[in-house]
Short mmCIF file of C-alpha atoms and ligand atoms in Angstrom, two decimals:
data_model
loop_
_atom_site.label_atom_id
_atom_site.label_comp_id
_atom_site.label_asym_id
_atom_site.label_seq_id
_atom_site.Cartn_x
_atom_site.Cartn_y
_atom_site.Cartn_z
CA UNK A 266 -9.57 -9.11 16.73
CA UNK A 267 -6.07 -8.51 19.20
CA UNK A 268 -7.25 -5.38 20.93
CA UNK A 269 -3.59 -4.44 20.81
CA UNK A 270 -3.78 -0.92 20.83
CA UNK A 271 -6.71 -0.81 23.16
CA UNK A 272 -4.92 -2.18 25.70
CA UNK A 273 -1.62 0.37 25.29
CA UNK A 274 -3.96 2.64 25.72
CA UNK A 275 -3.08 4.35 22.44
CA UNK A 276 -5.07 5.64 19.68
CA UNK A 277 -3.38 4.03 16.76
CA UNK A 278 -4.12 5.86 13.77
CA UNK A 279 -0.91 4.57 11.84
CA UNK A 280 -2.69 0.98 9.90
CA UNK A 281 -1.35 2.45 6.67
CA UNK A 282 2.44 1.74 8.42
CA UNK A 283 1.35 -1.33 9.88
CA UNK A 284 -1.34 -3.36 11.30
CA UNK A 285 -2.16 -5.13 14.40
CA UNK A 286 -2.12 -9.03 14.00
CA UNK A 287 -5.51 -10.37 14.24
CA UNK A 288 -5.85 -12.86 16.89
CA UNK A 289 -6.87 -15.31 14.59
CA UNK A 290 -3.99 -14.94 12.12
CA UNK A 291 -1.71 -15.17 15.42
CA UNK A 292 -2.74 -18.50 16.45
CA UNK A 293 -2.29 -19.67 13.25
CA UNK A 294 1.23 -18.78 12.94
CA UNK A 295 2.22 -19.82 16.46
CA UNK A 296 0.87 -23.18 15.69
CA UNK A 297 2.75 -23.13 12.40
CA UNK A 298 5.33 -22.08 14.08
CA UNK A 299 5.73 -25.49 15.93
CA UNK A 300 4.33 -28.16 13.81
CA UNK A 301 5.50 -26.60 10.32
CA UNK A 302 8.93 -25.83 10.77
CA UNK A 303 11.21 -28.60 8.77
CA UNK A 304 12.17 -27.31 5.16
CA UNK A 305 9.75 -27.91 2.42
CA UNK A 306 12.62 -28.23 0.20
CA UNK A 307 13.86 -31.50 2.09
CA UNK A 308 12.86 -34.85 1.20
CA UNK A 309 12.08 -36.75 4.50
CA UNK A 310 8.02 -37.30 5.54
CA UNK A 311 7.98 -34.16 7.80
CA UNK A 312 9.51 -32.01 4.88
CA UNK A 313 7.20 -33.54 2.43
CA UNK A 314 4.10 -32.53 4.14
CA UNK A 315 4.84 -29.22 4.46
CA UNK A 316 5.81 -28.95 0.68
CA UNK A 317 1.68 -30.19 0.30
CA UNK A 318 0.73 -27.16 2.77
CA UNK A 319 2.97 -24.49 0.85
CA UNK A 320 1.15 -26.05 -2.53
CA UNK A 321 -1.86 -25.51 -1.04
CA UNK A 322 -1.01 -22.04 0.68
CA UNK A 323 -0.21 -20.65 -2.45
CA UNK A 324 -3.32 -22.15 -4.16
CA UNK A 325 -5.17 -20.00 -1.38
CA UNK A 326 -3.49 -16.57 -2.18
CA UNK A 327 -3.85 -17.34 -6.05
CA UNK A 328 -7.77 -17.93 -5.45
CA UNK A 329 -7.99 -14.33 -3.68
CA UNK A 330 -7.15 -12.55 -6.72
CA UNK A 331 -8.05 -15.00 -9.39
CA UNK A 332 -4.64 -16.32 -10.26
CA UNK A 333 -3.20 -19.72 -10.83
CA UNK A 334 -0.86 -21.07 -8.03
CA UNK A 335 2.23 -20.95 -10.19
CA UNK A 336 1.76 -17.51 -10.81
CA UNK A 337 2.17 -16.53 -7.14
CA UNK A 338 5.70 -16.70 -5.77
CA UNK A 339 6.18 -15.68 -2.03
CA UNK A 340 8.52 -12.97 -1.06
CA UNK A 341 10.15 -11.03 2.46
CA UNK A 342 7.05 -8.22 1.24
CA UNK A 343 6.35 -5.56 -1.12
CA UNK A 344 9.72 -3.89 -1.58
CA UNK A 345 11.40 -7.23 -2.40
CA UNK A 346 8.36 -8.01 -4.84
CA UNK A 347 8.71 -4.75 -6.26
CA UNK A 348 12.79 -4.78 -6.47
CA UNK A 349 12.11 -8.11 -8.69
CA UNK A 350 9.64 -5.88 -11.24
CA UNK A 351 11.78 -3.14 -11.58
CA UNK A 352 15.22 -4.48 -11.46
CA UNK A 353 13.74 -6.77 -14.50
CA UNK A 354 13.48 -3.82 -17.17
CA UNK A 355 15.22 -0.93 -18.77
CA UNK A 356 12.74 1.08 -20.16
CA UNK A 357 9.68 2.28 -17.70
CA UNK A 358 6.77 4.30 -17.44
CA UNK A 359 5.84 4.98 -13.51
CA UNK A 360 4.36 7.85 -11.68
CA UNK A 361 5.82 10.29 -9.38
CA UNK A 362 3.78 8.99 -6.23
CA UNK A 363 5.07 5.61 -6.33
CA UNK A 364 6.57 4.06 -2.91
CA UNK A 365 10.46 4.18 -2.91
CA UNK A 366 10.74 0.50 -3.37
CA UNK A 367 9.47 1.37 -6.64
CA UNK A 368 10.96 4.73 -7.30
CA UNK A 369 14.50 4.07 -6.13
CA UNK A 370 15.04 0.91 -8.31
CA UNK A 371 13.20 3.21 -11.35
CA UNK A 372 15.62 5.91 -10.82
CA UNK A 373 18.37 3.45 -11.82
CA UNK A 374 17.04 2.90 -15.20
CA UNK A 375 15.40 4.96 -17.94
CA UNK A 376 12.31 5.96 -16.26
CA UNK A 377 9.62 8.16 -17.16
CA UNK A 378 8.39 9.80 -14.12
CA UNK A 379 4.51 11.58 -15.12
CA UNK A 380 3.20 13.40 -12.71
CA UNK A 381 -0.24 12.85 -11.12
CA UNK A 382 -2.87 15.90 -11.23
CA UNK A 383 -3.41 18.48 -7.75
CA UNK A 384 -5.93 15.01 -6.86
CA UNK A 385 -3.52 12.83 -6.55
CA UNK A 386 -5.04 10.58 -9.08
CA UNK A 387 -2.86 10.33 -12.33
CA UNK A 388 -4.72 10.93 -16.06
CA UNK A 389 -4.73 7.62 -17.79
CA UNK A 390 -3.94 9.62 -21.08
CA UNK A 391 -0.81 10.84 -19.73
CA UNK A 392 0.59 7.62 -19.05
CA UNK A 393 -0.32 6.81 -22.95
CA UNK A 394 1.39 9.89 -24.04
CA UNK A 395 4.44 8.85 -21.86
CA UNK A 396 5.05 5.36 -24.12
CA UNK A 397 7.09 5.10 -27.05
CA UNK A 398 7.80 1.98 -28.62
CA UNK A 399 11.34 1.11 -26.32
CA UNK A 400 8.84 0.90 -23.21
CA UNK A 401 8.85 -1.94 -21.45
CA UNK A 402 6.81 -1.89 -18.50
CA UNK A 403 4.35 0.49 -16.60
CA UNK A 404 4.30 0.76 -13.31
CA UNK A 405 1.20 2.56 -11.28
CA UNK A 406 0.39 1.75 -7.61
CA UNK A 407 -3.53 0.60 -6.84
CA UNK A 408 -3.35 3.02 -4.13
CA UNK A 409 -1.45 6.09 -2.84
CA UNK A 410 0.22 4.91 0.96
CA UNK A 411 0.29 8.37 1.94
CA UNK A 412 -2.87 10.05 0.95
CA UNK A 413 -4.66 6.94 -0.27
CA UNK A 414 -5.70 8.08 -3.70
CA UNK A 415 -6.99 5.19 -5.88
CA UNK A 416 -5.79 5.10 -9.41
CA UNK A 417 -7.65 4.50 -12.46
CA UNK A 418 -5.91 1.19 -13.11
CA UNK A 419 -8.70 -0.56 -15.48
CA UNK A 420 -8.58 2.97 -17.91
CA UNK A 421 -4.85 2.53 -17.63
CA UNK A 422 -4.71 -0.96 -18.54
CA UNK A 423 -7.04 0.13 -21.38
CA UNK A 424 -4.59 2.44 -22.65
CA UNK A 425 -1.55 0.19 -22.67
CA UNK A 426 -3.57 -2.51 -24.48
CA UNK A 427 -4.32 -0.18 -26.73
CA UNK A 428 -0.99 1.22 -27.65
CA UNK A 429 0.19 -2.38 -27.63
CA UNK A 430 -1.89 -3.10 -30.15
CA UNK A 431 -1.97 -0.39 -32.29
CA UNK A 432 2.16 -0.35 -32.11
CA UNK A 433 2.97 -4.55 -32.12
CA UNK A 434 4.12 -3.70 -28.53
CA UNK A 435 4.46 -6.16 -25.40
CA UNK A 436 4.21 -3.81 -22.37
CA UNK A 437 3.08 -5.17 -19.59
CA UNK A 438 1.41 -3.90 -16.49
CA UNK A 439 2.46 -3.93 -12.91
CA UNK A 440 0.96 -2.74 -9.71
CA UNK A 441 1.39 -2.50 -6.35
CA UNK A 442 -1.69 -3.06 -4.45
CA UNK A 443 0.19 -3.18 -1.12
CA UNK A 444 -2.65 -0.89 0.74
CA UNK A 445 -5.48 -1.81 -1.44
CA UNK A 446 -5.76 -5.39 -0.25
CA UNK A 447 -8.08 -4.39 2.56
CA UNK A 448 -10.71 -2.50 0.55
CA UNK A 449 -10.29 -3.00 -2.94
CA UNK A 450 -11.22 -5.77 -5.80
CA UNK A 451 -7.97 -6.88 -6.78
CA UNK A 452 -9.38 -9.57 -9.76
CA UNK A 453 -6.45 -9.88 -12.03
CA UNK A 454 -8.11 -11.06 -14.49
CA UNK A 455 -10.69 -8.33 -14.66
CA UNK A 456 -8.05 -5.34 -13.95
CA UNK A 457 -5.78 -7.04 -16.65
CA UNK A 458 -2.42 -7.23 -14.19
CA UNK A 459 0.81 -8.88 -15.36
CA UNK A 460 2.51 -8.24 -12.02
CA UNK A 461 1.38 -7.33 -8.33
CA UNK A 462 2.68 -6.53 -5.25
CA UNK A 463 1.68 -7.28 -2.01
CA UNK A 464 2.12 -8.00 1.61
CA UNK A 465 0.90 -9.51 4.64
CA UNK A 466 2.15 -7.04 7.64
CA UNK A 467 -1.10 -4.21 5.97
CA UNK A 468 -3.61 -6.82 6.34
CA UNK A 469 -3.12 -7.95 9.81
CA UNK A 470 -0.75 -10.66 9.09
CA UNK A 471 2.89 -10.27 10.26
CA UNK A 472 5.72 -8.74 8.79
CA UNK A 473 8.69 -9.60 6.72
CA UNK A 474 5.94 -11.88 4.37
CA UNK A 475 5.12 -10.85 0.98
CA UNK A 476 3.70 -12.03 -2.41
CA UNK A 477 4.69 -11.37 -5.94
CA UNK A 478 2.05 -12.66 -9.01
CA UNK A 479 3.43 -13.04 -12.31
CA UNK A 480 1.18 -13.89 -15.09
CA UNK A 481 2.09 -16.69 -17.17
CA UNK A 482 4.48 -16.32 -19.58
CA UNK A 483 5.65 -13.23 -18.19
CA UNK A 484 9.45 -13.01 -19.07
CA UNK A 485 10.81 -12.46 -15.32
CA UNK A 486 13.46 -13.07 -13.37
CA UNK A 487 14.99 -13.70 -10.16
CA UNK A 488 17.01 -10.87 -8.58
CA UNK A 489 18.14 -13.23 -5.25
CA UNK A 490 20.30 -16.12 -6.00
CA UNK A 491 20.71 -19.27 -4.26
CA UNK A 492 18.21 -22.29 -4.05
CA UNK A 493 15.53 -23.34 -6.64
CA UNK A 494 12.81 -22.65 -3.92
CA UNK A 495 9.96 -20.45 -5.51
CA UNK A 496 9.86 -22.28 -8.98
CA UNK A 497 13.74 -20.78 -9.16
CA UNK A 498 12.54 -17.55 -9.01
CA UNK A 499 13.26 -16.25 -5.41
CA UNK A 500 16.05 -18.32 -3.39
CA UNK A 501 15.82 -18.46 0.25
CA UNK A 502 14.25 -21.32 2.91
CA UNK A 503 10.22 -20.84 2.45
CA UNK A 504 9.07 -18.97 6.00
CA UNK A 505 6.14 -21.09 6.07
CA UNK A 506 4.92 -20.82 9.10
CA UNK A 507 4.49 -16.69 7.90
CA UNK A 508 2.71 -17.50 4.67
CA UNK A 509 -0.05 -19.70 6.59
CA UNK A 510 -0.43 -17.00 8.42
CA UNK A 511 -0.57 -14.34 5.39
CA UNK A 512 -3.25 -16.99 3.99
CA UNK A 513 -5.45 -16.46 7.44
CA UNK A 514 -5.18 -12.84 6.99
CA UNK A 515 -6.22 -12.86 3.35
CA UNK A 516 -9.37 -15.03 4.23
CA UNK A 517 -10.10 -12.64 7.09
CA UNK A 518 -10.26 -9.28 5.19
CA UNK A 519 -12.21 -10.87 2.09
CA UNK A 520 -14.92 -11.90 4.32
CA UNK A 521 -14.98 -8.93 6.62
CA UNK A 522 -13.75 -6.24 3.28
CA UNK A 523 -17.61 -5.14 2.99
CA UNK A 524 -18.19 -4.85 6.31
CA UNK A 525 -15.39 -2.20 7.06
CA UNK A 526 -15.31 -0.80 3.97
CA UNK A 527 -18.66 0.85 5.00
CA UNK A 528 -17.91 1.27 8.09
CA UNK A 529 -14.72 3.59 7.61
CA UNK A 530 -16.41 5.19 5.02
CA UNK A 531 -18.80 6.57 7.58
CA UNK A 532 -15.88 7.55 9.97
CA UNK A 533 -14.20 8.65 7.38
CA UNK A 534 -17.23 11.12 6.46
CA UNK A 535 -17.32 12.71 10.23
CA UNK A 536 -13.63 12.85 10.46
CA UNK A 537 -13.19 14.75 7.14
CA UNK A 538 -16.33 16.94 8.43
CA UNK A 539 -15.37 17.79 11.80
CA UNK A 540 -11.51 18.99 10.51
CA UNK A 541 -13.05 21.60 8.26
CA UNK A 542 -14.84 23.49 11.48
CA UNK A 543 -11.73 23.16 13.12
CA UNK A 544 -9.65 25.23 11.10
CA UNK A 545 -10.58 26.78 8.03
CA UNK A 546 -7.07 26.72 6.99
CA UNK A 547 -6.70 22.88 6.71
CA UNK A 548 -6.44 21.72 3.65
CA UNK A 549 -7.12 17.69 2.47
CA UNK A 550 -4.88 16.20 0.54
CA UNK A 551 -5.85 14.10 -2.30
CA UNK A 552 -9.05 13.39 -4.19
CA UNK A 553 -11.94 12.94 -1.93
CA UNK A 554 -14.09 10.39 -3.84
CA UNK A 555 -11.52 7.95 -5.36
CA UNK A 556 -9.97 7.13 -2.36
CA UNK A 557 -9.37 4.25 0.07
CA UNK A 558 -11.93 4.66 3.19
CA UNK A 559 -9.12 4.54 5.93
CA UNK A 560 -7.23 7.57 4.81
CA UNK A 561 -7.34 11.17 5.71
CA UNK A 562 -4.34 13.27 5.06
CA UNK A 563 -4.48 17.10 5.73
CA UNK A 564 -2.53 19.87 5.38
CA UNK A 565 -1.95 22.69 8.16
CA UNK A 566 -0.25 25.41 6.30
CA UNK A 567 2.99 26.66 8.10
CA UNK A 568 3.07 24.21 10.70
CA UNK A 569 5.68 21.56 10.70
CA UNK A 570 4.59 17.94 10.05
CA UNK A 571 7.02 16.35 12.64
CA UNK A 572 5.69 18.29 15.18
CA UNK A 573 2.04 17.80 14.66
CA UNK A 574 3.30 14.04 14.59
CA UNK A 575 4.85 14.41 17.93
CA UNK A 576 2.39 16.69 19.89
CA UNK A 577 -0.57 14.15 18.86
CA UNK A 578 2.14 11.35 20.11
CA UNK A 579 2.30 12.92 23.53
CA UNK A 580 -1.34 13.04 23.38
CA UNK A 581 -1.63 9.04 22.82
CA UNK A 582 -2.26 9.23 18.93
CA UNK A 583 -0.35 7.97 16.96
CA UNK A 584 -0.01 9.15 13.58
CA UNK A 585 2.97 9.77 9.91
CA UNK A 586 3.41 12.45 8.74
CA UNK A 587 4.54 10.45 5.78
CA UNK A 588 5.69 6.97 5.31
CA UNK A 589 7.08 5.64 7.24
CA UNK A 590 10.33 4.22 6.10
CA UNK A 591 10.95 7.35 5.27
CA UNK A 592 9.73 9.49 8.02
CA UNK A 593 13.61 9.64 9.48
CA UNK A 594 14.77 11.85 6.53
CA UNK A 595 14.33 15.73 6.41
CA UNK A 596 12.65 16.09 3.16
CA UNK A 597 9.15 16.73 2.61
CA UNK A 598 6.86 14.20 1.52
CA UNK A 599 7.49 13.57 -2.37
CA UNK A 600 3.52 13.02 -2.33
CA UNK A 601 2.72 15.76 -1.32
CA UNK A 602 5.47 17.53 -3.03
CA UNK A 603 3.92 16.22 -6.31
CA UNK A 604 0.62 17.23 -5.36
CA UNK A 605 1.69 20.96 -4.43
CA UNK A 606 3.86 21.07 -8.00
CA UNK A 607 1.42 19.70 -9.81
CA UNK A 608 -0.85 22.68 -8.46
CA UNK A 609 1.33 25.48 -8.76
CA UNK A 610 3.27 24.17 -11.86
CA UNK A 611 6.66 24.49 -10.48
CA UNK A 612 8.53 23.18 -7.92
CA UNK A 613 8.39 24.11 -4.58
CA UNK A 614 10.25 24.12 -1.29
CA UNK A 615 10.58 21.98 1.35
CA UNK A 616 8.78 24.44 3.95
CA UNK A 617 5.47 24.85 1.19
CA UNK A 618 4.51 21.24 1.73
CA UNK A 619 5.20 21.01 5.57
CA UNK A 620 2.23 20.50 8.19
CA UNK A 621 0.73 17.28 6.38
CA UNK A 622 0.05 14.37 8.36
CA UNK A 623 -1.05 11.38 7.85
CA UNK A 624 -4.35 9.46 10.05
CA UNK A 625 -5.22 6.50 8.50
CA UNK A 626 -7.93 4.28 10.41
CA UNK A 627 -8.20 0.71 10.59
CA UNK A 628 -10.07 -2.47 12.35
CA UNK A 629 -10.11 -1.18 16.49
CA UNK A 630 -10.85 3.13 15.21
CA UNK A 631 -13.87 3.85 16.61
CA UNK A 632 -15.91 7.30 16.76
CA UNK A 633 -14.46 8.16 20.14
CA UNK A 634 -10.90 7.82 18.48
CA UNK A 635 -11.73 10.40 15.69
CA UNK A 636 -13.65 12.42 18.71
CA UNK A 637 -10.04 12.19 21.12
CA UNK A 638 -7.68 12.90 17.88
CA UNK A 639 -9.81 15.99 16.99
CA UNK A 640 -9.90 17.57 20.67
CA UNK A 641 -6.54 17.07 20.84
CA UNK A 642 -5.81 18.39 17.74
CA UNK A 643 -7.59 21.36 18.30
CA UNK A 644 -5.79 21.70 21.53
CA UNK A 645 -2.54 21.33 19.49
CA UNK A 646 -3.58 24.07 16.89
CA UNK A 647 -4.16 26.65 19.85
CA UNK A 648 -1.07 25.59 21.10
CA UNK A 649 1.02 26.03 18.06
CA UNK A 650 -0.93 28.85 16.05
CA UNK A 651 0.80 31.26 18.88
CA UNK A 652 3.94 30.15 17.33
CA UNK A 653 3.52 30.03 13.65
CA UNK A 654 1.34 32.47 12.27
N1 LIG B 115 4.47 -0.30 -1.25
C1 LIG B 115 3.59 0.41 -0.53
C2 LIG B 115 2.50 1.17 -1.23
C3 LIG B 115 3.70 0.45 0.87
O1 LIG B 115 2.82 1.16 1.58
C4 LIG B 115 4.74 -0.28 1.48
C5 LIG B 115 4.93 -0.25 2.93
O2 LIG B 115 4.65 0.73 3.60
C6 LIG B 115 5.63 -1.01 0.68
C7 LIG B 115 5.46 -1.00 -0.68
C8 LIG B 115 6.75 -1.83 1.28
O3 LIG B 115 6.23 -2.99 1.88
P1 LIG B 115 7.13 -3.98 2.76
O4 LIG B 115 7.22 -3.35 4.09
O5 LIG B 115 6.37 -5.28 2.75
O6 LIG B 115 8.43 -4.13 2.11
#
């Protein structure tokens, strides 16, 4: 493991934005960097070599999650992979959690938005009672990036199968199991998947290197045009060198999944503990069972989330308040937002949702961290309560 943050002296508690590179996954790269760098596309000796690695690269990612090779086409990440989903139909069924790479492309077409329950977790039956025989596609995410709730996507599934059959429909099923690749089983088979999403840069791989899989016979296709790389379906030189490297980091978190699984469970456990004799007044967000091991994501009433994110910055933790690509804008978290609505059966205003943040763990969080990031956060409270109660 690249003790990264360790060295900045930093506790990182931001692996739900983006991960470290493993050390491992980093020498791959740099030596793919030098000795895999002619186009797989061309036809000289050099080019035809690496069109044998990116065969067998792709046979590698399709093996992690029980695919064939042609079903797995390599993207920039999960927004392009999810751009090519949505941009593909007209008629939708999503949730109203989903990331924006999901949600923005959804809002451009007739889109059923159904709202997940005060867990975070969204009722299987209400995505039935959302279909109707124009629907085209459902789209639910394996795993919430903001307050890691795991959705019921096998009872889903069920559902849509049913209806399908019942109705002489062809809806298919996508997912985006960008944060779920660390701790979850992603079998496609067994979950019944058409289409997934997912990257490299959450699983200690770098960034800018994604994966799309498309079941056979799937009817999709490509958004980007230029080149036949991709089977035709994504133009663009193959960045080789970054999908050896996305393989490394795939083989890395299956063997070590178990293993840390467990182990943030555990922290997981005291961290969740410790907050509640902190402040009575902290509330967690999302359901506590069903949800992936790394996450924690509380809510101090009245105080804003920015803030918190910046006084534990200045402390050396770093934490979101919300995800990040969209932790620029003013609005509140639409996750928390949904949460909150879904509670209170309205909606509500931007100042009702504030004082959520975000700490999600990873590969280098150790007890100490969680012991640092609660002193200081106590230390923070003190501070701030003066101010805002
Ligand atoms: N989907 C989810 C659930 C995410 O958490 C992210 C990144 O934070 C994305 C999609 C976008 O991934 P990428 O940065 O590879 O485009």
């Amino acid at each position: 493991m690249l003790k990264s943050t360790k060295k900045l002296n930093k506790i990182y508690l931001d692996y739900a934005s983006a991960t470290p590179m493993d050390v491992n996954v980093l020498k791959v790269l740099t030596k793919a960097l030098k000795e895999n760098f002619a186009n797989a596309s061309a036809i000289h000796d050099m080019a035809v070599k690496n069109k044998k690695v990116l065969d067998n690269a792709r046979k590698d990612v399709a093996r992690f999650f029980d695919a064939h090779s042609n079903e797995i086409f390599f993207t920039s990440g999960s927004t392009e992979s999810n751009n090519i989903v949505i941009q593909n139909f007209k008629n939708i069924v999503t949730t109203n959690i989903e990331h924006a790479s999901v949600l923005e492309p959804a809002r451009l077409v007739n889109t059923t938005f159904v709202g997940v329950e005060t867990d975070g977790i969204v009722d299987p039956k209400k995505i039935k009672k959302a279909l109707t025989l124009e629907t085209e596609l459902v789209s639910v995410m394996c795993a919430n990036n903001e307050i890691g709730t795991i959705q019921p996507i096998k009872e889903i599934v069920k559902e849509i199968r049913h209806f399908n059959k019942t109705n002489n429909t062809k809806i298919l099923f996508h997912t985006d199991a960008t944060q779920a690749v660390n701790y979850l089983d992603l079998n496609v088979e067994r979950l019944g998947i058409d289409l997934m999403s997912f990257n490299a840069g959450k699983i200690y791989g770098p960034k800018g290197i994604g994966a799309l899989y498309v079941r056979r016979r799937t009817p999709i296709k490509k958004i980007i045009f230029g080149g036949d790389q991709e089977n035709g379906m994504r133009a663009g030189t193959e960045n080789l060198p970054a999908i050896l490297a996305f393989v490394e980091a795939l083989k890395i978190t299956e063997k070590i999944k178990d293993k840390e699984v467990k182990r943030l469970k555990k922290l997981q456990e005291y961290f969740i503990k410790k907050l509640k004799t902190l402040d009575k007044n902290i509330i967690l967000n999302g359901d506590i069972e069903n949800r992936l091991p790394n996450n924690i994501n509380i809510t101090i009433p009245k105080i804003p989330s920015d803030l918190l994110v910046i006084e534990l910055s200045a402390r050396g933790v770093m934490v979101s308040a919300k995800s990040a690509c969209k932790s620029g804008d003013e609005k509140a978290s639409h996750v928390i937002q949904a949460i909150r609505e879904s509670e209170q059966g309205g909606s509500l205003l931007n100042k009702e949702v504030d004082g959520s943040i975000r700490f999600s763990m990873g590969r280098e969080t150790t007890k100490q961290d969680i012991d640092y990031t609660l002193k200081s956060l106590s230390q923070i409270l003190s501070k701030l309560k003066k101010w805002y109660t």
